[in-house]
Coordinates of C-alpha atoms in Angstrom, one line a residue:
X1 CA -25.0 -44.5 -6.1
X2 CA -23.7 -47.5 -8.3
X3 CA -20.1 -45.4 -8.4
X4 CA -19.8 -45.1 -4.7
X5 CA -21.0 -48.9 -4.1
X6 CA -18.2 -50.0 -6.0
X7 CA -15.9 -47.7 -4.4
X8 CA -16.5 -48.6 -1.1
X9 CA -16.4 -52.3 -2.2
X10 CA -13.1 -52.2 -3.9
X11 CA -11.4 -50.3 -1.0
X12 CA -12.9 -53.1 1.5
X13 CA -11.7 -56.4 -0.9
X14 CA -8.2 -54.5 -1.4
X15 CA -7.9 -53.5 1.9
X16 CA -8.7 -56.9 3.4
X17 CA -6.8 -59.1 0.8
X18 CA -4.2 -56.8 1.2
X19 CA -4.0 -57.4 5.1
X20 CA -3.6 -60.9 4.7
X21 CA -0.8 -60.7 2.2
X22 CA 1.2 -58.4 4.8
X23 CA 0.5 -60.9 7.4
X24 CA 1.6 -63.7 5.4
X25 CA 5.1 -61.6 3.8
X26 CA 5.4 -60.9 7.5
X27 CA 5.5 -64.3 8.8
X28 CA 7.5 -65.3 5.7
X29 CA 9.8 -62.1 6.6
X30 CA 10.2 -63.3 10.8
X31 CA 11.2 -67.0 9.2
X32 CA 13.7 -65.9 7.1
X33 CA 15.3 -63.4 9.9
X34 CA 15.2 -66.4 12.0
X35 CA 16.7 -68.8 9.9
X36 CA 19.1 -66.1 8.7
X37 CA 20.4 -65.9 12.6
X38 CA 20.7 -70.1 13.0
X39 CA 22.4 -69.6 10.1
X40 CA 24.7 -67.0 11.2
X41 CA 25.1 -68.9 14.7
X42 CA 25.8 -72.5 12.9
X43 CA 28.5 -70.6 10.9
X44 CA 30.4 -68.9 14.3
X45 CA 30.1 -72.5 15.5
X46 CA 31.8 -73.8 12.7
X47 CA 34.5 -71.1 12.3
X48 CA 35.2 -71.3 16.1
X49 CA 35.6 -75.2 15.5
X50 CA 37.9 -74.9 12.7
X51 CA 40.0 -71.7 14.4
X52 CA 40.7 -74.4 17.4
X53 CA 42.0 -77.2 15.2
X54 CA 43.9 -74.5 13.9
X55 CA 45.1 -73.3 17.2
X56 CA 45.6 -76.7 18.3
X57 CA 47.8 -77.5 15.4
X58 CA 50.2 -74.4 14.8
X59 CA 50.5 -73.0 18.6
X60 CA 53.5 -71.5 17.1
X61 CA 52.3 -69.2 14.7
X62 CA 48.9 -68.6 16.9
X63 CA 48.4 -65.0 15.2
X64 CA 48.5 -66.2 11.5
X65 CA 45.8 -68.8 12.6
X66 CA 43.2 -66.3 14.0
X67 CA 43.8 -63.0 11.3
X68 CA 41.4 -64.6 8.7
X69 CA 38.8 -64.9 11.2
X70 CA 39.3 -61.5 12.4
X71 CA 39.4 -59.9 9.0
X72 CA 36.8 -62.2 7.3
X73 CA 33.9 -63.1 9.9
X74 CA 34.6 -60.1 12.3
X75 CA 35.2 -62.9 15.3
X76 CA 36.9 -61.5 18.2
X77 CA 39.8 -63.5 20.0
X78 CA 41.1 -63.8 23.5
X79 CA 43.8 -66.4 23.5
X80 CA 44.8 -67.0 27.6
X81 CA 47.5 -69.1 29.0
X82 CA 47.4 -71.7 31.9
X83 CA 47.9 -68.9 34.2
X84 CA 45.7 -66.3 32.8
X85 CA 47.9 -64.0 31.4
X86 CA 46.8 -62.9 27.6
X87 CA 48.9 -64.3 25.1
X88 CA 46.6 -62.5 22.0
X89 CA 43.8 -60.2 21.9
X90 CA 41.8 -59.0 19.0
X91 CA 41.8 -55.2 18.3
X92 CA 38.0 -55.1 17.1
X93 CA 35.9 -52.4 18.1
X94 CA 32.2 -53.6 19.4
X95 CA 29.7 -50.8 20.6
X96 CA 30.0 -52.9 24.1
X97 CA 33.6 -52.5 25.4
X98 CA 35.1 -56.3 25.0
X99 CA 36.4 -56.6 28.7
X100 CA 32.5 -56.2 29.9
X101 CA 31.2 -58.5 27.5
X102 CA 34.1 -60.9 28.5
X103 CA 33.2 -60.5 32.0
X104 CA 29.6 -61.2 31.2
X105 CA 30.4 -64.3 29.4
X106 CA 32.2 -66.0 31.9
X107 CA 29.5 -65.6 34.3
X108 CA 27.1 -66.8 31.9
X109 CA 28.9 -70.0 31.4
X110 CA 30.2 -70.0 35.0
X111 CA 33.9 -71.1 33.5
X112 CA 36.0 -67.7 35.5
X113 CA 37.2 -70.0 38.1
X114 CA 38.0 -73.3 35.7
X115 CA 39.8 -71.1 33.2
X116 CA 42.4 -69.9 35.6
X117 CA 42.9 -73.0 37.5
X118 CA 43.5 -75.4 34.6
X119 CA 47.0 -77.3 34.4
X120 CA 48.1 -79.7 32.5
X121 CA 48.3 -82.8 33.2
X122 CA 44.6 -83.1 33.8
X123 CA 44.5 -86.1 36.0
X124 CA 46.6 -88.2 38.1
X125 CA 47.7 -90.9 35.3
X126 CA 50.1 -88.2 33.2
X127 CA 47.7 -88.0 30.3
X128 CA 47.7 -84.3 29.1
X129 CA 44.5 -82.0 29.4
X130 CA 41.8 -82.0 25.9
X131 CA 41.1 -79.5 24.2
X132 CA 37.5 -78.9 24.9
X133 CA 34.8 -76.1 23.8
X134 CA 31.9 -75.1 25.2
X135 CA 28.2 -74.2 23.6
X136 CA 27.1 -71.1 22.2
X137 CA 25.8 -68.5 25.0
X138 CA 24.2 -65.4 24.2
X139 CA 25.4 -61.8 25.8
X140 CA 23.1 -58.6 25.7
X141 CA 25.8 -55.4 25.2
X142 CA 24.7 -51.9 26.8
X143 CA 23.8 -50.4 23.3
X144 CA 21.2 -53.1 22.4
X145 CA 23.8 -54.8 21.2
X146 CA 23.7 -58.5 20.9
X147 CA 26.4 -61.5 21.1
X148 CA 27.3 -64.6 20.6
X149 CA 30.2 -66.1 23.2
X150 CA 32.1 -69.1 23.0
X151 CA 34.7 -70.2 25.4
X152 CA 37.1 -73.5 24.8
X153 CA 40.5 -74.8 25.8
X154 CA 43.2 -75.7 23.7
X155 CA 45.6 -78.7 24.5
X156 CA 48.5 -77.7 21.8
X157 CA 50.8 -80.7 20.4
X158 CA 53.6 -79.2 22.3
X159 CA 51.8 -79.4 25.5
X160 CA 50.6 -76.3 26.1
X161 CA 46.9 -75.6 27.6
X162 CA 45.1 -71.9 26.0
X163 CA 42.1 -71.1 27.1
X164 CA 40.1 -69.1 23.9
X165 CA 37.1 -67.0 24.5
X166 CA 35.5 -66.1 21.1
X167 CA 33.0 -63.0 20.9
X168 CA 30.7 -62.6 17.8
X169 CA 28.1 -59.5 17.4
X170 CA 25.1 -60.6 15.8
X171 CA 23.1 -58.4 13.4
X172 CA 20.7 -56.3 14.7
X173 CA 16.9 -56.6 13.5
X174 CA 17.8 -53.5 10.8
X175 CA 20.8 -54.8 9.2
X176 CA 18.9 -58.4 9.1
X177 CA 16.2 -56.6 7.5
X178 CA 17.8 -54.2 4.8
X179 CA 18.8 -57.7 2.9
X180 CA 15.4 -58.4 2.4
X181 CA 13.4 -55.1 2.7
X182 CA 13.2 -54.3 -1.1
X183 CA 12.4 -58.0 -2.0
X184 CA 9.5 -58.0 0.0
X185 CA 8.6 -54.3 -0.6
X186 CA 8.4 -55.5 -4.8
X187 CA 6.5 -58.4 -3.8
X188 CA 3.8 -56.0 -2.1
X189 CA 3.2 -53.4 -4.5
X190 CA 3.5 -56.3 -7.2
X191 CA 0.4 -57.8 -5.0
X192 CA -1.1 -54.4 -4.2
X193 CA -1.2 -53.9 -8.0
X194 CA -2.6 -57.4 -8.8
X195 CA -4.9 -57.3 -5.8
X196 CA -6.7 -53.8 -7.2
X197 CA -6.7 -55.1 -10.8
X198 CA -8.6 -58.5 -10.4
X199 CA -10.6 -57.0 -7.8
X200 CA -11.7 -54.3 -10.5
X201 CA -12.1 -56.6 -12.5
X202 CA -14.2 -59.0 -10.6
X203 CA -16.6 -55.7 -9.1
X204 CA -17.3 -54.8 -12.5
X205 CA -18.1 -58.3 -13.9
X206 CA -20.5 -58.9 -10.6
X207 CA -22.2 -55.0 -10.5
X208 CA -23.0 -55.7 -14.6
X209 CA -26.2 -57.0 -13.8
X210 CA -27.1 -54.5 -11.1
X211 CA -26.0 -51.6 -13.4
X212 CA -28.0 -52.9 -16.3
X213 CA -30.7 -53.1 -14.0
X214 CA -30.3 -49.1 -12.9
X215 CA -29.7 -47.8 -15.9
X216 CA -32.9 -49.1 -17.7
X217 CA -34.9 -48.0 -14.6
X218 CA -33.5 -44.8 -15.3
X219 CA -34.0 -44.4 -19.0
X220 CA -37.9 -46.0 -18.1
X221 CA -39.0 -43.5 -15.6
X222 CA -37.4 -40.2 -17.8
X223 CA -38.9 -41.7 -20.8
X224 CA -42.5 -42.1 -18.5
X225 CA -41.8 -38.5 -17.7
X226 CA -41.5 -37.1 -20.7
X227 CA -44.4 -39.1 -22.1
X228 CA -46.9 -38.1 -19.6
X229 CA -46.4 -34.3 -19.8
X230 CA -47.7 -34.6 -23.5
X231 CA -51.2 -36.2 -22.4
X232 CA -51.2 -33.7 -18.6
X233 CA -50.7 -30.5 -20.6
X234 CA -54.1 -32.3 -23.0
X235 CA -56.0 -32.6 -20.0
X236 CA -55.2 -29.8 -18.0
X237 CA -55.9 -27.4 -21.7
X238 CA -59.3 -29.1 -21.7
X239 CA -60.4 -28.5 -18.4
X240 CA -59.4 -24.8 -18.5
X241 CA -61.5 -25.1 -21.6
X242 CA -64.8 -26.5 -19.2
X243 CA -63.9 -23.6 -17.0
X244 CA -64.4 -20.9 -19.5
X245 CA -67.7 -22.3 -20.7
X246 CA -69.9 -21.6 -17.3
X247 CA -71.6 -24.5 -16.7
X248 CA -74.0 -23.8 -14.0
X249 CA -74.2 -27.9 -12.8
X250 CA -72.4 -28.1 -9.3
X251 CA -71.5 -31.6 -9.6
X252 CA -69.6 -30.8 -12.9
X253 CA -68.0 -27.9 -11.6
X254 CA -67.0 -30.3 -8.5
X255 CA -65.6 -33.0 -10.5
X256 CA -63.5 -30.7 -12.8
X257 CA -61.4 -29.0 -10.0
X258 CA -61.2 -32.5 -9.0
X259 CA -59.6 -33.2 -11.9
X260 CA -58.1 -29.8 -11.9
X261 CA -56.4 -30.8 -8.7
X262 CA -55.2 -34.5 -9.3
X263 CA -53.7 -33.1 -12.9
X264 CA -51.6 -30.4 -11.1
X265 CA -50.5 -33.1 -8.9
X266 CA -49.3 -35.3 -11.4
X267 CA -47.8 -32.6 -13.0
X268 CA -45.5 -32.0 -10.2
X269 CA -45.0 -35.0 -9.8
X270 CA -43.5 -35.2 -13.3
X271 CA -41.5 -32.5 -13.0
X272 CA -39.5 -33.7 -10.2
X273 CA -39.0 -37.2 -12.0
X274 CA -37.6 -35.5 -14.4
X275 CA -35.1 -33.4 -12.4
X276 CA -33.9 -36.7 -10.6
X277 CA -33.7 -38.4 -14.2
X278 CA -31.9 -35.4 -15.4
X279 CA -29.6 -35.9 -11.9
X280 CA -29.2 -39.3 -12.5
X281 CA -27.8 -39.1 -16.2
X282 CA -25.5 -36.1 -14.7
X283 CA -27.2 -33.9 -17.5
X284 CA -28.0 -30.7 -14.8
X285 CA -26.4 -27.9 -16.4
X286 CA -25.0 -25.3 -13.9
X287 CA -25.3 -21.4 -14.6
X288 CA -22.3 -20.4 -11.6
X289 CA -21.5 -17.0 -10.9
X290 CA -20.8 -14.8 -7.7
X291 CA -23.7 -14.9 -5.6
X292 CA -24.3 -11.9 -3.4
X293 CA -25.8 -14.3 0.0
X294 CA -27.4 -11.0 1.5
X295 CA -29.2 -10.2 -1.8
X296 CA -30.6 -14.0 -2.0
X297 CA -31.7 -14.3 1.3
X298 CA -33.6 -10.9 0.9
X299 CA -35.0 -12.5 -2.0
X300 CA -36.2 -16.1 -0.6
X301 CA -37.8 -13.9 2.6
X302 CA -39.7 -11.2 0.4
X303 CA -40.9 -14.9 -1.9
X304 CA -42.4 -16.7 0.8
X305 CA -43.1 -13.4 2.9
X306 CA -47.2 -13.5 1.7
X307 CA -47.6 -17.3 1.7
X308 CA -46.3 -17.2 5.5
X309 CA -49.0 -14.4 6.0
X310 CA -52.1 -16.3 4.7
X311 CA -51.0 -19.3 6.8
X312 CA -50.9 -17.3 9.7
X313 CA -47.2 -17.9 9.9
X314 CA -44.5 -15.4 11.2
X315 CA -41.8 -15.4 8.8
X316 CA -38.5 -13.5 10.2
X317 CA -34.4 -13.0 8.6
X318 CA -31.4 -13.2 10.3
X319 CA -28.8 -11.6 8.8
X320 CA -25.3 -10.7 9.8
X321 CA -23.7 -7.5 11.4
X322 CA -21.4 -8.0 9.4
X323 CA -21.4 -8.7 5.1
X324 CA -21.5 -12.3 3.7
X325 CA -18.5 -13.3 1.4
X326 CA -19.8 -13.4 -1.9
X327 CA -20.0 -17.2 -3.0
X328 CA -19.7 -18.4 -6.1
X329 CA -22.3 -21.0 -7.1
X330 CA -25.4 -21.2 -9.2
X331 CA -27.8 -18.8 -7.6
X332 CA -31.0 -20.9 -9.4
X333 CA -30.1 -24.1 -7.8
X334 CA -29.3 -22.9 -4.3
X335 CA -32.4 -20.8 -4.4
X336 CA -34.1 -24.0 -5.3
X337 CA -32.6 -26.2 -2.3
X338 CA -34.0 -23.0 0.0
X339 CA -37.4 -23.2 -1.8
X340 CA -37.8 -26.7 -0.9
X341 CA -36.9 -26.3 2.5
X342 CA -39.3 -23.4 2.8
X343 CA -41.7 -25.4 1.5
X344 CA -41.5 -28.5 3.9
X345 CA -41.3 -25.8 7.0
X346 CA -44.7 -24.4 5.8
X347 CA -46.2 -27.7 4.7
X348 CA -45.2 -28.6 8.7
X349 CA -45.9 -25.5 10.8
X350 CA -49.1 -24.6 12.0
X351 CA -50.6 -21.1 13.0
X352 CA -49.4 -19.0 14.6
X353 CA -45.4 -20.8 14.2
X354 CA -42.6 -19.2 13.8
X355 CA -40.3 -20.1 10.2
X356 CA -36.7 -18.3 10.6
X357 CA -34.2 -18.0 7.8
X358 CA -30.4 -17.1 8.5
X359 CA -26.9 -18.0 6.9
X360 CA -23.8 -18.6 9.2
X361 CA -20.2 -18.3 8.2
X362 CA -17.2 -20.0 10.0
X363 CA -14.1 -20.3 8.6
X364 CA -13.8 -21.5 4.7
X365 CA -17.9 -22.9 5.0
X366 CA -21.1 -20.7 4.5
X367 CA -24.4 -22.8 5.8
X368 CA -27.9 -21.7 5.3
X369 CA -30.6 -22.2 7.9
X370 CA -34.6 -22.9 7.7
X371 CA -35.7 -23.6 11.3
X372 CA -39.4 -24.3 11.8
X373 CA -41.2 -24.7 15.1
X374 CA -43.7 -27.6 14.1
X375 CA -43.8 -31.1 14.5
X376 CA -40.4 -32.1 14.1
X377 CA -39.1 -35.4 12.4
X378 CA -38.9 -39.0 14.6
X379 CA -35.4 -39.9 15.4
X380 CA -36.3 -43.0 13.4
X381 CA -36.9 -41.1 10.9
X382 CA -34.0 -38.9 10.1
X383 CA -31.2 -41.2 8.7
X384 CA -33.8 -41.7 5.7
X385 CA -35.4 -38.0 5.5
X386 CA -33.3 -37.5 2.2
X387 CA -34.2 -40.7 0.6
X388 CA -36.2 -40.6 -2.9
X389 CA -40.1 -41.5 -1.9
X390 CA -39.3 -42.0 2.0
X391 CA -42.5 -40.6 3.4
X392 CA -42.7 -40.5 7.4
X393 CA -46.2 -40.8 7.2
X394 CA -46.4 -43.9 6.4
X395 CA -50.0 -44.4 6.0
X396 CA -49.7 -41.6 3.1
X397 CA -51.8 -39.5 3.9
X398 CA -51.0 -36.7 2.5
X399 CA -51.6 -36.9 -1.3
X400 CA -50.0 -33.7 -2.2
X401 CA -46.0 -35.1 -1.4
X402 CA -44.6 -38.2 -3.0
X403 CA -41.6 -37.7 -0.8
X404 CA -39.2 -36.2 -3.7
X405 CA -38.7 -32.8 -2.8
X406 CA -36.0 -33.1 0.0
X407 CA -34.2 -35.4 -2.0
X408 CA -34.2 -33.4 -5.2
X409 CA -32.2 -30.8 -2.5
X410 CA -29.5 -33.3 -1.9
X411 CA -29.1 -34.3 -5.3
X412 CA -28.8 -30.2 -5.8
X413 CA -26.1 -29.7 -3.1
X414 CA -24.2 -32.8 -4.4
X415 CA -23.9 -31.1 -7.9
X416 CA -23.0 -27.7 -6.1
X417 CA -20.0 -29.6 -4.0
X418 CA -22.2 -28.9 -1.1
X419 CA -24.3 -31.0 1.8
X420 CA -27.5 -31.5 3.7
X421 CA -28.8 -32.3 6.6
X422 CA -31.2 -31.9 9.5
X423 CA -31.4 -31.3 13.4
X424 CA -33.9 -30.7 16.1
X425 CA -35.0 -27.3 16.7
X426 CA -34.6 -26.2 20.3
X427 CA -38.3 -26.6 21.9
X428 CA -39.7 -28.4 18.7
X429 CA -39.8 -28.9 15.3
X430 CA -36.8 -28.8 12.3
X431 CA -34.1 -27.1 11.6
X432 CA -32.6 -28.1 7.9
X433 CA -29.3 -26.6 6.8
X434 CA -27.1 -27.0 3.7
X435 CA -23.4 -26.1 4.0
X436 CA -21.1 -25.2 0.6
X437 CA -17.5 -24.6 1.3
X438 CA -16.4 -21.2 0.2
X439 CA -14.7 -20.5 -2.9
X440 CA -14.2 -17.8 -5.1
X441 CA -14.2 -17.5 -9.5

């Protein structure tokens, strides 16, 4: 119970710390992408400034000027004269064909018309036209491809006027991302690791108590077991022995199956302590071999058959057209988990009631079936049917249960990688079933 606790504890701490570290690396992540792209954008700014001094400078040699741009930054050029005609173009390939994204950019910064109708000199007092650029504008290709545009004109020293569109394709959310992608990977598993040691760590240190706690109720109610089987097997040895003499006093005889009674009680009651201690310190031994499911149900029917009789009970088998596969499992302790829901359908069914027994296969799962027509168990009541003393009579009535036997069963299918449960029989009372997957030696 303890092992699962913690289990369920350390996957909910890791799995929540661990959430809030991925939102943090993740807004950490979108910050540096973002910064990474003003950085890329100040940078085309700054090349675009320096290519125009450049241009502005040595008109002459205008091709020298832009190749290490070209070449180095992957800026694309369109270098225009005052009457539109190209004068250089840059040969680099975008996933957007250039003359669209040209086309784009112009309306976007509304300059088609200016471009084209520029001439030097600029105003009406002879001064020649300044070279001027524009902001940065943003173009959306046909491949989701992005881009940065700027557009400028050039007043040469010699007097010439260039109009210069620059085109720039930014990175795309992958390419940003595989620069940073193993970083940030190391730096989760590096926390993942971390996160699952301290937590271990800090489980065990705060369960220490609760363990302690467990394990000396444990090793107290097996040692109580064990010690009171000495002084029942005294008592019950003694009153076997007041049996045998034939006293004749009715009130003595009265008082000794009293006794009689209440010892045989405690003794059971013993008895399953001691298979739950047993359970507990995982010292069941298991007997497996290749059941034959026909064979034991045969078995468990023929058991109960005369107890079902004197009750007044009809007892009935359902059993398969066709054969069972043989299971393989310990035939002592499943015969056990059947015995104890035989049992409770007897202890629950009244005259004349009918008890069925059957086994089901489907698929890679065999499930055995005790359905009883009784009372049937209060919705309430069946999330805690399985739980160790749970009693749904709650004013305890009856003396002869102390709520263990059902329990005992799931401890038993537990061990035999099995499971239990319950369910309404149609018309009334409780069907139980326990379901083992199938596997063979």
């Amino acid at each position: 119970m303890l092992n699962r606790l913690y289990k369920k504890l350390h996957l909910i701490f890791t799995g929540a710390v661990m959430l809030i570290i991925t939102l943090i690396i993740g807004i950490v992540l979108m910050n540096d992408l973002k910064t990474e792209q003003m950085n890329e954008n100040t940078l085309f700014q700054r090349m675009a400034t320096l290519l125009i001094y450049q241009l502005e400078d040595h008109d002459q040699d205008m091709e020298a000027s832009i190749s290490p741009y070209e070449e180095k930054y992957s800026i694309f050029c369109l270098l225009r004269d005052s009457g539109g005609q190209p004068v250089y173009q840059s040969r680099i390939a975008f996933p957007t064909k250039a003359d669209l994204l040209l086309e784009r950019l112009e309306k976007q910064s509304g300059t088609q018309t200016a471009l084209k109708s520029k001439t030097p000199p600029a105003d009406g007092f002879g001064k020649a036209a300044a070279t001027t650029q524009q902001g940065v504008f943003e173009i959306e290709g046909t491949s989701n491809d992005r881009y940065w545009g700027i557009p400028a004109q050039i007043a040469s020293k010699s007097g010439d006027v260039y109009d210069l569109t620059l085109l720039y394709q930014q990175k795309n959310v992958w390419e940003q991302l595989k620069g940073h992608l193993i970083f940030y990977a190391v730096v989760w598993f590096t926390a993942l690791a971390c996160v699952v040691f301290i937590s271990h760590l800090l489980l065990k240190k705060a369960l220490e108590p609760t363990e302690r706690a467990l394990k000396s109720q444990k090793e107290f109610v097996a040692s109580a077991s064990h010690e009171l089987k000495s002084p029942l097997a005294v008592l019950l040895m003694n009153l076997d022995l007041i049996n045998g003499l034939g006293i004749d006093d009715s009130r003595l005889k009265k008082a000794v199956r009293t006794m009689d009674n209440e010892c045989m009680r405690m003794s059971r009651l013993v008895k399953d302590m001691l298979l739950l201690a047993s359970s507990d310190a995982g010292t069941w031994a298991l007997n497996q071999s290749s059941v034959d499911i026909d064979t034991l149900l045969i078995t468990l029917y023929e058991t109960y058959e005369p107890l079902c009789q004197k009750k007044g009970i009809s007892l009935s088998l359902e059993l398969s057209d066709c054969s069972y596969p043989a299971l393989y499992t310990d035939r002592e302790r499943l015969m056990q988990i059947l015995s104890i829901y035989m049992d409770n359908a007897l202890e629950h069914s009244k005259k004349q009631a009918d008890i069925q027994i059957k086994a089901e296969f489907t698929g890679k799962t065999i499930t055995f079936y005790v359905i009883d027509h009784g009372q049937g168990i209060a919705t309430e009541d069946k999330p805690f049917i399985f739980d160790r003393f749970y009693c749904a009579d709650k004013a305890h009535a009856d003396k002869a249960h102390f709520g263990l036997g059902l329990s005992i069963a799931k401890e038993l299918a537990k061990m035999l990688h099995g499971h239990v449960g319950v369910k309404d029989t149609e018309g009334s009372g409780a069907t139980f079933f326990v379901a083992f997957p199938l596997k063979t030696k």
